Coordinates of C-alpha atoms in Angstrom, one line a residue:
X22 CA 153.4 150.3 125.6
X23 CA 151.3 149.9 128.4
X24 CA 148.2 149.6 126.5
X25 CA 146.7 146.3 124.8
X26 CA 148.9 144.1 127.1
X27 CA 146.7 141.0 126.5
X28 CA 148.2 138.7 124.2
X29 CA 146.7 137.7 120.6
X30 CA 147.0 133.9 121.8
X31 CA 144.5 134.3 125.0
X32 CA 142.4 136.1 122.5
X33 CA 142.9 132.8 120.1
X34 CA 141.4 130.7 123.1
X35 CA 138.6 133.1 124.1
X36 CA 137.5 133.4 120.5
X37 CA 137.1 129.9 120.5
X38 CA 134.2 129.8 123.1
X39 CA 133.2 133.3 122.4
X40 CA 129.6 134.1 122.7
X41 CA 127.6 134.6 119.4
X42 CA 124.2 135.6 118.4
X43 CA 121.3 135.1 120.3
X44 CA 117.9 133.8 119.4
X45 CA 115.0 135.9 120.3
X46 CA 113.9 133.3 123.1
X47 CA 116.9 134.0 125.0
X48 CA 114.7 135.1 127.9
X49 CA 113.9 131.5 128.5
X50 CA 117.4 130.5 128.6
X51 CA 119.7 130.0 131.6
X52 CA 123.4 131.7 131.3
X53 CA 125.1 128.6 130.6
X54 CA 122.4 127.6 127.8
X55 CA 123.0 131.0 126.3
X56 CA 126.3 130.2 125.8
X57 CA 126.4 126.9 125.2
X58 CA 124.2 127.5 122.0
X59 CA 125.7 130.6 120.8
X60 CA 129.4 129.2 121.4
X61 CA 128.6 126.1 118.7
X62 CA 127.1 129.0 116.1
X63 CA 130.6 130.6 116.3
X64 CA 132.9 127.8 115.7
X65 CA 130.6 126.3 113.0
X66 CA 130.6 129.7 111.0
X67 CA 134.5 130.3 111.4
X68 CA 135.1 126.2 110.2
X69 CA 133.0 127.0 107.2
X70 CA 134.7 130.1 106.4
X71 CA 137.8 129.4 104.0
X72 CA 138.4 133.2 103.9
X73 CA 138.4 133.8 107.7
X74 CA 140.7 131.1 108.2
X75 CA 142.9 132.3 105.7
X76 CA 143.0 135.6 107.4
X77 CA 140.4 137.9 106.0
X78 CA 140.3 140.6 108.4
X79 CA 137.2 142.2 106.9
X80 CA 135.3 139.0 107.1
X81 CA 136.5 138.4 110.5
X82 CA 135.7 141.9 111.8
X83 CA 132.1 141.2 110.5
X84 CA 131.7 138.0 112.1
X85 CA 132.7 139.4 115.5
X86 CA 130.4 142.6 114.9
X87 CA 127.4 140.2 114.3
X88 CA 127.8 137.4 116.6
X89 CA 130.3 138.9 119.5
X90 CA 129.8 142.5 120.0
X91 CA 126.1 142.9 120.2
X92 CA 126.2 140.3 123.7
X93 CA 128.9 142.4 125.5
X94 CA 128.2 145.5 127.9
X95 CA 131.1 147.4 126.7
X96 CA 130.1 150.3 128.9
X97 CA 130.6 148.1 132.1
X98 CA 133.8 146.3 130.6
X99 CA 135.4 149.8 130.1
X100 CA 134.3 151.7 133.3
X101 CA 135.5 148.5 134.9
X102 CA 138.8 148.6 133.0
X103 CA 139.4 152.2 133.4
X104 CA 138.8 152.0 137.0
X105 CA 138.5 154.9 139.4
X106 CA 139.6 157.0 136.7
X107 CA 136.3 156.4 134.6
X108 CA 134.4 158.9 137.2
X109 CA 136.9 161.6 136.4
X110 CA 136.6 161.5 132.7
X111 CA 134.3 163.8 130.8
X112 CA 131.2 161.9 128.9
X113 CA 132.7 162.4 125.9
X114 CA 136.0 160.9 127.2
X115 CA 133.9 158.0 128.4
X116 CA 132.2 157.7 125.2
X117 CA 135.9 158.1 123.0
X118 CA 137.1 155.2 125.9
X119 CA 134.5 152.8 125.1
X120 CA 134.5 153.3 121.3
X121 CA 138.4 152.7 121.4
X122 CA 138.4 149.8 123.6
X123 CA 135.5 148.2 121.5
X124 CA 137.6 148.6 118.8
X125 CA 140.6 147.4 120.0
X126 CA 138.9 144.0 121.1
X127 CA 137.2 143.7 117.8
X128 CA 140.7 144.2 115.9
X129 CA 142.2 141.6 118.3
X130 CA 139.6 138.8 118.3
X131 CA 139.3 139.2 114.6
X132 CA 143.0 138.3 114.4
X133 CA 142.4 135.3 116.5
X134 CA 139.3 133.5 115.4
X135 CA 141.0 132.2 112.0
X136 CA 142.8 130.1 114.5
X137 CA 139.6 128.2 115.6
X138 CA 140.2 124.6 114.4
X139 CA 139.6 121.5 116.3
X140 CA 138.9 122.4 119.5
X141 CA 136.2 121.0 121.6
X142 CA 134.8 123.2 124.4
X143 CA 133.4 121.9 127.6
X144 CA 131.2 123.4 129.8
X145 CA 131.3 122.8 133.6
X146 CA 127.7 122.8 135.9
X147 CA 126.7 126.3 136.7
X148 CA 126.2 127.4 140.4
X149 CA 123.9 129.8 140.4
X150 CA 120.1 130.3 141.5
X151 CA 117.4 131.1 139.1
X152 CA 117.0 134.6 140.3
X153 CA 120.7 135.4 140.5
X154 CA 121.3 138.4 137.6
X155 CA 125.1 137.8 137.5
X156 CA 126.7 134.4 136.8
X157 CA 129.8 132.8 135.8
X158 CA 129.7 130.3 133.3
X159 CA 132.9 128.0 133.2
X160 CA 134.4 126.2 130.4
X161 CA 137.4 123.9 129.3
X162 CA 138.6 124.2 125.4
X163 CA 140.6 120.9 124.7
X164 CA 142.6 120.5 121.5
X165 CA 146.5 120.4 120.9
X166 CA 148.6 121.0 124.0
X167 CA 147.0 121.3 127.7
X168 CA 143.3 122.3 128.3
X169 CA 142.6 126.1 128.5
X170 CA 140.2 127.4 131.2
X171 CA 137.9 129.8 130.0
X172 CA 135.1 131.6 131.9
X173 CA 132.6 134.4 131.2
X174 CA 130.6 136.5 133.7
X175 CA 127.7 137.3 132.5
X176 CA 124.6 139.7 133.7
X177 CA 121.0 139.7 133.2
X178 CA 120.4 142.2 130.5
X179 CA 116.3 142.3 129.7
X180 CA 115.1 139.1 128.2
X181 CA 119.0 137.7 127.8
X182 CA 122.0 137.6 128.9
X183 CA 125.4 140.4 128.4
X184 CA 129.3 139.6 128.7
X185 CA 131.3 142.1 131.2
X186 CA 134.2 140.1 131.7
X187 CA 136.3 137.1 130.3
X188 CA 138.6 135.3 132.3
X189 CA 141.2 132.9 130.4
X190 CA 144.1 131.0 132.3
X191 CA 143.3 132.6 135.4
X192 CA 143.7 136.1 134.2
X193 CA 140.3 138.2 133.9
X194 CA 140.3 140.6 131.4
X195 CA 138.9 143.8 133.0
X196 CA 141.6 142.9 135.5
X197 CA 144.6 142.8 132.9
X198 CA 143.5 146.2 131.0
X199 CA 143.1 147.9 134.3
X200 CA 146.6 147.7 135.5
X201 CA 147.9 149.0 132.0
X202 CA 145.1 151.7 131.8
X203 CA 146.0 152.6 135.0
X204 CA 149.6 153.3 134.4
X205 CA 148.8 155.4 131.3
X206 CA 146.2 157.4 132.6
X207 CA 149.0 158.1 135.4
X208 CA 151.8 159.1 132.9
X209 CA 149.5 161.0 130.4
X210 CA 145.9 161.6 131.6
X211 CA 142.7 160.1 130.2
X212 CA 143.7 162.0 127.0
X213 CA 146.9 160.3 126.7
X214 CA 145.2 156.7 127.4
X215 CA 142.4 157.6 124.4
X216 CA 145.4 158.8 122.4
X217 CA 147.4 155.3 123.1
X218 CA 144.2 153.1 122.2
X219 CA 143.9 155.0 118.9
X220 CA 147.4 154.3 118.4
X221 CA 147.5 150.7 118.9
X222 CA 144.2 150.5 117.0
X223 CA 145.9 152.1 113.8
X224 CA 148.7 149.3 114.3
X225 CA 146.3 146.7 114.5
X226 CA 144.2 148.0 111.2
X227 CA 147.3 148.2 109.3
X228 CA 148.6 145.0 110.3
X229 CA 148.8 142.4 107.4
X230 CA 147.4 139.2 108.5
X231 CA 149.4 136.0 108.6
X232 CA 149.7 133.6 105.8

């Protein structure tokens, strides 16, 4: 299946440093301060919730919904992942693509957050100017095994920031999906891609958590 080619292990690493809820004062924050502060919130929440650590998908989804998804620009992320085919899609198809892609990432992240254990996140200095509206925040997750590089592309959004791409181990999420999405559209059109995403989401929803 061409859709959903990003492995759960990759999402587990990304979830370790995934941005979560931001306060009302984020307008005064730089991009790296935004990511640093909310990273600690997510990790603390997961470590303190035994249900999530034991594989409670419902609680994990609620956590992702409240602490991650509101701070992701899904319209931009979906449009970038679909690529040139996005412009050819009707408004209804674009809406459905965005909804299914959001659901896909929700299920995949929810299944990965339980793997957050004793990792430590280190952030690299951000090379940007105060007037920059798009910034890359780079981090390194240290735990068992080799360190894992995780970078975030964030954009200025009103008084705060939003994420529109994530790089894990040298692979940007949008680029990874763009290839598989393009193959699916070539094979069965935009509606075919929507159907594949919906099918994959049903599989993820029906999957029993490990343990």
